[in-house]
């Protein structure tokens, strides 16, 4: 029996018994129902962005696991695929400053579509494969342009990133993604572990039982935070100070 066959047989044999999910025991029937009652009568929406060029690869499997769990909590979700078309990088032209808050003046790629969707979304989850210890360049270009040109659309909205890799580099990629969220006052939603899953071949990530559980826990934590945020209708903290910009060299 080769290594891959051993991993598959072991994973399937232990998936049901190993790591009996303490989270599932904590959830009531009402909490796992799609008929969840939200404080304002309207279910929040989470936008999930697949930063992989593969439409149904391992990154998609992770996002789908999250989406399924979100739906159990009555959260509306949508997965957007970055695809294989080029994504323009930010060229620091300043055109967005004269675009009436509508985002980047270049509207010929997916960045414009996702920027518009963020107007209605209450939270953001971004998944990426790991390339050389970094997120996919396309997803980085998209997020940098959207955050720079339309940062007001993401301010104070909960966010999370996830990284999928064959072996290593996932923590560095995850840190890169989270740094953008922190700069935009976006509460970073946690899980039981870093939001990482492992897999090489198509769909192989499903054999990472702990990785899949991490995705479900992330979704449950996202639903919990959204419920608390929307409970009193106050979507952002009141800040008494204006943002102070200070360069190290004057």
PDB file of C-alpha atoms in Angstrom:
ATOM      1  CA  UNK A   1       0.000   0.000   0.000  1.00  0.00           C
ATOM      2  CA  UNK A   2       1.511   3.332  -1.037  1.00  0.00           C
ATOM      3  CA  UNK A   3       1.458   6.467   1.108  1.00  0.00           C
ATOM      4  CA  UNK A   4      -1.519   8.118  -0.604  1.00  0.00           C
ATOM      5  CA  UNK A   5      -3.680   5.006  -0.323  1.00  0.00           C
ATOM      6  CA  UNK A   6      -2.729   4.682   3.345  1.00  0.00           C
ATOM      7  CA  UNK A   7      -3.732   8.301   4.014  1.00  0.00           C
ATOM      8  CA  UNK A   8      -7.090   7.868   2.290  1.00  0.00           C
ATOM      9  CA  UNK A   9      -7.943   4.638   4.083  1.00  0.00           C
ATOM     10  CA  UNK A  10      -6.873   6.032   7.441  1.00  0.00           C
ATOM     11  CA  UNK A  11      -8.750   9.301   6.955  1.00  0.00           C
ATOM     12  CA  UNK A  12     -12.005   7.646   5.965  1.00  0.00           C
ATOM     13  CA  UNK A  13     -11.760   5.124   8.796  1.00  0.00           C
ATOM     14  CA  UNK A  14     -11.208   7.745  11.461  1.00  0.00           C
ATOM     15  CA  UNK A  15     -13.239  10.688  10.126  1.00  0.00           C
ATOM     16  CA  UNK A  16     -16.338   9.749  12.073  1.00  0.00           C
ATOM     17  CA  UNK A  17     -14.691   8.750  15.330  1.00  0.00           C
ATOM     18  CA  UNK A  18     -11.563  10.842  15.661  1.00  0.00           C
ATOM     19  CA  UNK A  19     -12.146  14.265  17.100  1.00  0.00           C
ATOM     20  CA  UNK A  20     -15.823  14.031  17.964  1.00  0.00           C
ATOM     21  CA  UNK A  21     -16.823  17.606  17.394  1.00  0.00           C
ATOM     22  CA  UNK A  22     -17.457  19.372  20.690  1.00  0.00           C
ATOM     23  CA  UNK A  23     -18.973  22.207  18.699  1.00  0.00           C
ATOM     24  CA  UNK A  24     -21.833  20.070  17.378  1.00  0.00           C
ATOM     25  CA  UNK A  25     -22.758  19.098  20.911  1.00  0.00           C
ATOM     26  CA  UNK A  26     -23.095  22.769  21.815  1.00  0.00           C
ATOM     27  CA  UNK A  27     -25.501  23.603  19.001  1.00  0.00           C
ATOM     28  CA  UNK A  28     -29.221  23.393  19.631  1.00  0.00           C
ATOM     29  CA  UNK A  29     -31.770  22.419  17.021  1.00  0.00           C
ATOM     30  CA  UNK A  30     -32.784  26.038  16.642  1.00  0.00           C
ATOM     31  CA  UNK A  31     -29.200  27.175  16.069  1.00  0.00           C
ATOM     32  CA  UNK A  32     -28.622  24.632  13.311  1.00  0.00           C
ATOM     33  CA  UNK A  33     -31.863  25.419  11.530  1.00  0.00           C
ATOM     34  CA  UNK A  34     -32.003  27.501   8.353  1.00  0.00           C
ATOM     35  CA  UNK A  35     -35.082  29.194   9.836  1.00  0.00           C
ATOM     36  CA  UNK A  36     -32.970  31.118  12.326  1.00  0.00           C
ATOM     37  CA  UNK A  37     -34.594  34.250  13.739  1.00  0.00           C
ATOM     38  CA  UNK A  38     -32.374  37.277  13.228  1.00  0.00           C
ATOM     39  CA  UNK A  39     -32.709  40.362  15.457  1.00  0.00           C
ATOM     40  CA  UNK A  40     -33.726  42.736  12.675  1.00  0.00           C
ATOM     41  CA  UNK A  41     -35.704  40.175  10.701  1.00  0.00           C
ATOM     42  CA  UNK A  42     -33.150  40.109   7.891  1.00  0.00           C
ATOM     43  CA  UNK A  43     -30.440  37.493   7.649  1.00  0.00           C
ATOM     44  CA  UNK A  44     -26.924  38.864   7.180  1.00  0.00           C
ATOM     45  CA  UNK A  45     -25.013  38.011   4.041  1.00  0.00           C
ATOM     46  CA  UNK A  46     -21.453  36.751   3.823  1.00  0.00           C
ATOM     47  CA  UNK A  47     -19.514  37.143   0.590  1.00  0.00           C
ATOM     48  CA  UNK A  48     -17.015  34.348  -0.013  1.00  0.00           C
ATOM     49  CA  UNK A  49     -14.305  34.884  -2.618  1.00  0.00           C
ATOM     50  CA  UNK A  50     -12.465  31.928  -4.117  1.00  0.00           C
ATOM     51  CA  UNK A  51      -8.992  33.168  -4.950  1.00  0.00           C
ATOM     52  CA  UNK A  52      -8.077  30.022  -6.853  1.00  0.00           C
ATOM     53  CA  UNK A  53      -8.174  29.837 -10.661  1.00  0.00           C
ATOM     54  CA  UNK A  54      -9.694  26.370 -10.285  1.00  0.00           C
ATOM     55  CA  UNK A  55     -13.464  26.518 -10.006  1.00  0.00           C
ATOM     56  CA  UNK A  56     -13.863  23.270  -8.058  1.00  0.00           C
ATOM     57  CA  UNK A  57     -10.496  22.680  -6.444  1.00  0.00           C
ATOM     58  CA  UNK A  58      -9.460  22.430  -2.817  1.00  0.00           C
ATOM     59  CA  UNK A  59     -10.011  26.112  -2.014  1.00  0.00           C
ATOM     60  CA  UNK A  60     -13.577  25.820  -3.268  1.00  0.00           C
ATOM     61  CA  UNK A  61     -14.101  22.704  -1.110  1.00  0.00           C
ATOM     62  CA  UNK A  62     -13.141  24.721   1.976  1.00  0.00           C
ATOM     63  CA  UNK A  63     -15.412  27.614   1.070  1.00  0.00           C
ATOM     64  CA  UNK A  64     -18.267  25.213   0.344  1.00  0.00           C
ATOM     65  CA  UNK A  65     -17.825  23.628   3.770  1.00  0.00           C
ATOM     66  CA  UNK A  66     -18.060  27.093   5.302  1.00  0.00           C
ATOM     67  CA  UNK A  67     -21.101  27.996   3.225  1.00  0.00           C
ATOM     68  CA  UNK A  68     -22.946  24.823   4.247  1.00  0.00           C
ATOM     69  CA  UNK A  69     -22.315  25.587   7.913  1.00  0.00           C
ATOM     70  CA  UNK A  70     -23.372  29.223   7.506  1.00  0.00           C
ATOM     71  CA  UNK A  71     -26.648  28.092   6.000  1.00  0.00           C
ATOM     72  CA  UNK A  72     -27.310  25.924   9.066  1.00  0.00           C
ATOM     73  CA  UNK A  73     -27.222  29.155  11.075  1.00  0.00           C
ATOM     74  CA  UNK A  74     -29.533  30.940   8.666  1.00  0.00           C
ATOM     75  CA  UNK A  75     -26.796  33.120   7.164  1.00  0.00           C
ATOM     76  CA  UNK A  76     -27.093  34.025   3.483  1.00  0.00           C
ATOM     77  CA  UNK A  77     -23.923  33.445   1.482  1.00  0.00           C
ATOM     78  CA  UNK A  78     -22.510  33.706  -2.017  1.00  0.00           C
ATOM     79  CA  UNK A  79     -19.298  32.273  -3.433  1.00  0.00           C
ATOM     80  CA  UNK A  80     -17.563  34.304  -6.141  1.00  0.00           C
ATOM     81  CA  UNK A  81     -14.908  32.657  -8.285  1.00  0.00           C
ATOM     82  CA  UNK A  82     -11.880  34.757  -9.258  1.00  0.00           C
ATOM     83  CA  UNK A  83     -11.415  32.610 -12.347  1.00  0.00           C
ATOM     84  CA  UNK A  84      -8.547  32.722 -14.807  1.00  0.00           C
ATOM     85  CA  UNK A  85      -8.960  36.140 -16.328  1.00  0.00           C
ATOM     86  CA  UNK A  86      -6.320  38.781 -15.474  1.00  0.00           C
ATOM     87  CA  UNK A  87      -6.924  40.996 -12.440  1.00  0.00           C
ATOM     88  CA  UNK A  88      -5.428  44.447 -12.726  1.00  0.00           C
ATOM     89  CA  UNK A  89      -3.159  45.617  -9.937  1.00  0.00           C
ATOM     90  CA  UNK A  90      -3.500  49.009  -8.268  1.00  0.00           C
ATOM     91  CA  UNK A  91      -1.371  51.561 -10.145  1.00  0.00           C
ATOM     92  CA  UNK A  92      -1.864  54.337  -7.564  1.00  0.00           C
ATOM     93  CA  UNK A  93      -3.410  56.644 -10.169  1.00  0.00           C
ATOM     94  CA  UNK A  94      -5.728  58.309  -7.665  1.00  0.00           C
ATOM     95  CA  UNK A  95      -8.720  58.024  -9.976  1.00  0.00           C
ATOM     96  CA  UNK A  96     -10.796  56.375  -7.258  1.00  0.00           C
ATOM     97  CA  UNK A  97     -10.636  59.600  -5.264  1.00  0.00           C
ATOM     98  CA  UNK A  98     -12.748  61.288  -7.930  1.00  0.00           C
ATOM     99  CA  UNK A  99     -15.094  58.333  -8.446  1.00  0.00           C
ATOM    100  CA  UNK A 100     -17.738  59.299  -5.868  1.00  0.00           C
ATOM    101  CA  UNK A 101     -16.933  56.375  -3.613  1.00  0.00           C
ATOM    102  CA  UNK A 102     -17.743  53.810  -6.298  1.00  0.00           C
ATOM    103  CA  UNK A 103     -14.329  52.191  -6.176  1.00  0.00           C
ATOM    104  CA  UNK A 104     -11.608  51.755  -8.752  1.00  0.00           C
ATOM    105  CA  UNK A 105     -12.045  53.627 -12.036  1.00  0.00           C
ATOM    106  CA  UNK A 106     -10.945  50.513 -13.902  1.00  0.00           C
ATOM    107  CA  UNK A 107     -14.114  48.441 -14.129  1.00  0.00           C
ATOM    108  CA  UNK A 108     -13.004  45.793 -16.603  1.00  0.00           C
ATOM    109  CA  UNK A 109     -12.320  42.933 -14.202  1.00  0.00           C
ATOM    110  CA  UNK A 110     -13.739  41.124 -11.187  1.00  0.00           C
ATOM    111  CA  UNK A 111     -12.718  43.836  -8.722  1.00  0.00           C
ATOM    112  CA  UNK A 112     -15.606  46.032  -9.860  1.00  0.00           C
ATOM    113  CA  UNK A 113     -18.109  43.199  -9.418  1.00  0.00           C
ATOM    114  CA  UNK A 114     -16.952  42.313  -5.915  1.00  0.00           C
ATOM    115  CA  UNK A 115     -16.822  45.973  -4.899  1.00  0.00           C
ATOM    116  CA  UNK A 116     -20.490  46.314  -5.818  1.00  0.00           C
ATOM    117  CA  UNK A 117     -21.386  43.138  -3.939  1.00  0.00           C
ATOM    118  CA  UNK A 118     -19.664  44.435  -0.804  1.00  0.00           C
ATOM    119  CA  UNK A 119     -22.304  47.171  -0.627  1.00  0.00           C
ATOM    120  CA  UNK A 120     -24.844  44.516   0.383  1.00  0.00           C
ATOM    121  CA  UNK A 121     -22.542  42.070   2.169  1.00  0.00           C
ATOM    122  CA  UNK A 122     -22.220  42.094   5.946  1.00  0.00           C
ATOM    123  CA  UNK A 123     -19.000  40.082   6.084  1.00  0.00           C
ATOM    124  CA  UNK A 124     -16.190  38.814   3.884  1.00  0.00           C
ATOM    125  CA  UNK A 125     -14.333  35.502   3.695  1.00  0.00           C
ATOM    126  CA  UNK A 126     -11.473  35.074   1.241  1.00  0.00           C
ATOM    127  CA  UNK A 127      -9.845  31.776   0.365  1.00  0.00           C
ATOM    128  CA  UNK A 128      -6.584  31.343  -1.482  1.00  0.00           C
ATOM    129  CA  UNK A 129      -4.218  28.611  -2.559  1.00  0.00           C
ATOM    130  CA  UNK A 130      -0.621  29.059  -1.442  1.00  0.00           C
ATOM    131  CA  UNK A 131       1.903  30.004  -4.114  1.00  0.00           C
ATOM    132  CA  UNK A 132       5.515  30.206  -2.891  1.00  0.00           C
ATOM    133  CA  UNK A 133       4.359  30.909   0.651  1.00  0.00           C
ATOM    134  CA  UNK A 134       2.051  33.706  -0.509  1.00  0.00           C
ATOM    135  CA  UNK A 135      -1.585  34.157  -1.571  1.00  0.00           C
ATOM    136  CA  UNK A 136      -2.463  34.009  -5.250  1.00  0.00           C
ATOM    137  CA  UNK A 137      -1.301  37.238  -6.906  1.00  0.00           C
ATOM    138  CA  UNK A 138      -4.719  37.795  -8.456  1.00  0.00           C
ATOM    139  CA  UNK A 139      -6.546  37.807  -5.129  1.00  0.00           C
ATOM    140  CA  UNK A 140      -3.963  40.149  -3.645  1.00  0.00           C
ATOM    141  CA  UNK A 141      -4.388  42.586  -6.539  1.00  0.00           C
ATOM    142  CA  UNK A 142      -8.161  42.435  -6.194  1.00  0.00           C
ATOM    143  CA  UNK A 143      -8.210  43.035  -2.453  1.00  0.00           C
ATOM    144  CA  UNK A 144      -5.607  45.784  -2.537  1.00  0.00           C
ATOM    145  CA  UNK A 145      -7.537  47.689  -5.194  1.00  0.00           C
ATOM    146  CA  UNK A 146     -10.894  47.250  -3.492  1.00  0.00           C
ATOM    147  CA  UNK A 147      -9.625  48.187  -0.046  1.00  0.00           C
ATOM    148  CA  UNK A 148      -7.765  51.228  -1.340  1.00  0.00           C
ATOM    149  CA  UNK A 149     -10.501  52.509  -3.638  1.00  0.00           C
ATOM    150  CA  UNK A 150     -13.617  51.528  -1.662  1.00  0.00           C
ATOM    151  CA  UNK A 151     -12.452  50.924   1.885  1.00  0.00           C
ATOM    152  CA  UNK A 152     -15.635  52.464   3.280  1.00  0.00           C
ATOM    153  CA  UNK A 153     -17.553  49.424   1.998  1.00  0.00           C
ATOM    154  CA  UNK A 154     -15.579  46.979   4.147  1.00  0.00           C
ATOM    155  CA  UNK A 155     -15.019  49.047   7.281  1.00  0.00           C
ATOM    156  CA  UNK A 156     -16.162  47.278  10.480  1.00  0.00           C
ATOM    157  CA  UNK A 157     -17.439  44.201   8.627  1.00  0.00           C
ATOM    158  CA  UNK A 158     -16.210  40.869  10.034  1.00  0.00           C
ATOM    159  CA  UNK A 159     -13.675  39.104   7.847  1.00  0.00           C
ATOM    160  CA  UNK A 160     -11.679  35.913   7.652  1.00  0.00           C
ATOM    161  CA  UNK A 161      -9.144  34.366   5.338  1.00  0.00           C
ATOM    162  CA  UNK A 162      -8.241  30.760   4.687  1.00  0.00           C
ATOM    163  CA  UNK A 163      -5.266  29.198   2.970  1.00  0.00           C
ATOM    164  CA  UNK A 164      -4.908  25.837   1.268  1.00  0.00           C
ATOM    165  CA  UNK A 165      -1.546  24.263   0.582  1.00  0.00           C
ATOM    166  CA  UNK A 166       0.105  20.989  -0.268  1.00  0.00           C
ATOM    167  CA  UNK A 167       2.693  21.143   2.497  1.00  0.00           C
ATOM    168  CA  UNK A 168       3.968  24.533   3.747  1.00  0.00           C
ATOM    169  CA  UNK A 169       3.677  28.300   3.486  1.00  0.00           C
ATOM    170  CA  UNK A 170       0.057  28.509   4.589  1.00  0.00           C
ATOM    171  CA  UNK A 171       0.719  30.470   7.784  1.00  0.00           C
ATOM    172  CA  UNK A 172       2.637  33.153   5.890  1.00  0.00           C
ATOM    173  CA  UNK A 173      -0.138  33.428   3.302  1.00  0.00           C
ATOM    174  CA  UNK A 174      -2.767  33.651   6.029  1.00  0.00           C
ATOM    175  CA  UNK A 175      -0.873  36.393   7.837  1.00  0.00           C
ATOM    176  CA  UNK A 176      -0.632  38.396   4.622  1.00  0.00           C
ATOM    177  CA  UNK A 177      -4.388  38.262   4.153  1.00  0.00           C
ATOM    178  CA  UNK A 178      -5.195  39.126   7.760  1.00  0.00           C
ATOM    179  CA  UNK A 179      -2.970  42.201   7.746  1.00  0.00           C
ATOM    180  CA  UNK A 180      -5.298  43.851   5.232  1.00  0.00           C
ATOM    181  CA  UNK A 181      -8.342  43.178   7.398  1.00  0.00           C
ATOM    182  CA  UNK A 182      -6.687  44.676  10.444  1.00  0.00           C
ATOM    183  CA  UNK A 183      -5.905  47.907   8.604  1.00  0.00           C
ATOM    184  CA  UNK A 184      -9.570  48.280   7.623  1.00  0.00           C
ATOM    185  CA  UNK A 185     -11.065  47.945  11.138  1.00  0.00           C
ATOM    186  CA  UNK A 186     -12.510  44.584  10.154  1.00  0.00           C
ATOM    187  CA  UNK A 187     -13.005  42.187  13.096  1.00  0.00           C
ATOM    188  CA  UNK A 188     -11.001  39.086  12.224  1.00  0.00           C
ATOM    189  CA  UNK A 189     -13.081  35.968  12.867  1.00  0.00           C
ATOM    190  CA  UNK A 190     -11.173  33.132  14.463  1.00  0.00           C
ATOM    191  CA  UNK A 191     -11.572  29.377  14.550  1.00  0.00           C
ATOM    192  CA  UNK A 192     -10.250  26.466  16.605  1.00  0.00           C
ATOM    193  CA  UNK A 193      -6.943  26.617  14.718  1.00  0.00           C
ATOM    194  CA  UNK A 194      -5.419  28.692  11.959  1.00  0.00           C
ATOM    195  CA  UNK A 195      -7.728  28.673   8.944  1.00  0.00           C
ATOM    196  CA  UNK A 196      -5.594  26.224   7.001  1.00  0.00           C
ATOM    197  CA  UNK A 197      -6.344  22.999   5.168  1.00  0.00           C
ATOM    198  CA  UNK A 198      -4.054  20.624   3.325  1.00  0.00           C
ATOM    199  CA  UNK A 199      -4.448  18.885  -0.006  1.00  0.00           C
ATOM    200  CA  UNK A 200      -2.698  18.490  -3.343  1.00  0.00           C
ATOM    201  CA  UNK A 201      -4.939  16.628  -5.771  1.00  0.00           C
ATOM    202  CA  UNK A 202      -8.429  17.823  -6.602  1.00  0.00           C
ATOM    203  CA  UNK A 203     -10.754  17.349  -3.630  1.00  0.00           C
ATOM    204  CA  UNK A 204      -7.994  15.856  -1.504  1.00  0.00           C
ATOM    205  CA  UNK A 205      -8.485  18.572   1.116  1.00  0.00           C
ATOM    206  CA  UNK A 206     -11.668  16.790   2.203  1.00  0.00           C
ATOM    207  CA  UNK A 207      -9.439  14.120   3.738  1.00  0.00           C
ATOM    208  CA  UNK A 208      -8.048  16.721   6.126  1.00  0.00           C
ATOM    209  CA  UNK A 209     -10.683  16.103   8.788  1.00  0.00           C
ATOM    210  CA  UNK A 210      -9.298  18.684  11.201  1.00  0.00           C
ATOM    211  CA  UNK A 211      -9.019  21.244   8.407  1.00  0.00           C
ATOM    212  CA  UNK A 212     -12.664  20.725   7.457  1.00  0.00           C
ATOM    213  CA  UNK A 213     -13.713  21.014  11.086  1.00  0.00           C
ATOM    214  CA  UNK A 214     -11.729  24.239  11.334  1.00  0.00           C
ATOM    215  CA  UNK A 215     -13.751  25.622   8.417  1.00  0.00           C
ATOM    216  CA  UNK A 216     -17.042  24.684  10.082  1.00  0.00           C
ATOM    217  CA  UNK A 217     -15.954  26.259  13.357  1.00  0.00           C
ATOM    218  CA  UNK A 218     -14.989  29.404  11.474  1.00  0.00           C
ATOM    219  CA  UNK A 219     -18.468  29.553   9.946  1.00  0.00           C
ATOM    220  CA  UNK A 220     -20.149  29.051  13.316  1.00  0.00           C
ATOM    221  CA  UNK A 221     -18.021  31.783  14.866  1.00  0.00           C
ATOM    222  CA  UNK A 222     -18.853  34.107  11.977  1.00  0.00           C
ATOM    223  CA  UNK A 223     -22.594  33.509  12.438  1.00  0.00           C
ATOM    224  CA  UNK A 224     -22.291  34.072  16.186  1.00  0.00           C
ATOM    225  CA  UNK A 225     -20.433  37.365  15.741  1.00  0.00           C
ATOM    226  CA  UNK A 226     -22.864  38.617  13.102  1.00  0.00           C
ATOM    227  CA  UNK A 227     -25.777  37.874  15.416  1.00  0.00           C
ATOM    228  CA  UNK A 228     -24.185  39.834  18.246  1.00  0.00           C
ATOM    229  CA  UNK A 229     -23.296  42.760  16.009  1.00  0.00           C
ATOM    230  CA  UNK A 230     -26.784  43.010  14.549  1.00  0.00           C
ATOM    231  CA  UNK A 231     -28.583  42.440  17.845  1.00  0.00           C
ATOM    232  CA  UNK A 232     -28.752  46.127  18.784  1.00  0.00           C
ATOM    233  CA  UNK A 233     -28.395  47.676  15.357  1.00  0.00           C
ATOM    234  CA  UNK A 234     -25.019  49.260  16.178  1.00  0.00           C
ATOM    235  CA  UNK A 235     -22.754  48.052  13.397  1.00  0.00           C
ATOM    236  CA  UNK A 236     -19.602  49.947  14.348  1.00  0.00           C
ATOM    237  CA  UNK A 237     -17.990  51.298  17.534  1.00  0.00           C
ATOM    238  CA  UNK A 238     -18.015  55.029  18.183  1.00  0.00           C
ATOM    239  CA  UNK A 239     -14.500  56.359  17.880  1.00  0.00           C
ATOM    240  CA  UNK A 240     -13.566  59.663  19.503  1.00  0.00           C
ATOM    241  CA  UNK A 241     -10.302  60.149  17.656  1.00  0.00           C
ATOM    242  CA  UNK A 242      -9.581  60.851  14.026  1.00  0.00           C
ATOM    243  CA  UNK A 243      -7.044  58.677  12.272  1.00  0.00           C
ATOM    244  CA  UNK A 244      -3.564  60.117  12.783  1.00  0.00           C
ATOM    245  CA  UNK A 245      -1.025  59.480  10.013  1.00  0.00           C
ATOM    246  CA  UNK A 246       2.607  59.762  11.059  1.00  0.00           C
ATOM    247  CA  UNK A 247       5.565  59.139   8.760  1.00  0.00           C
ATOM    248  CA  UNK A 248       8.775  57.918  10.319  1.00  0.00           C
ATOM    249  CA  UNK A 249      10.777  60.369   8.227  1.00  0.00           C
ATOM    250  CA  UNK A 250       9.693  64.022   8.376  1.00  0.00           C
TER     251      UNK A 250
END
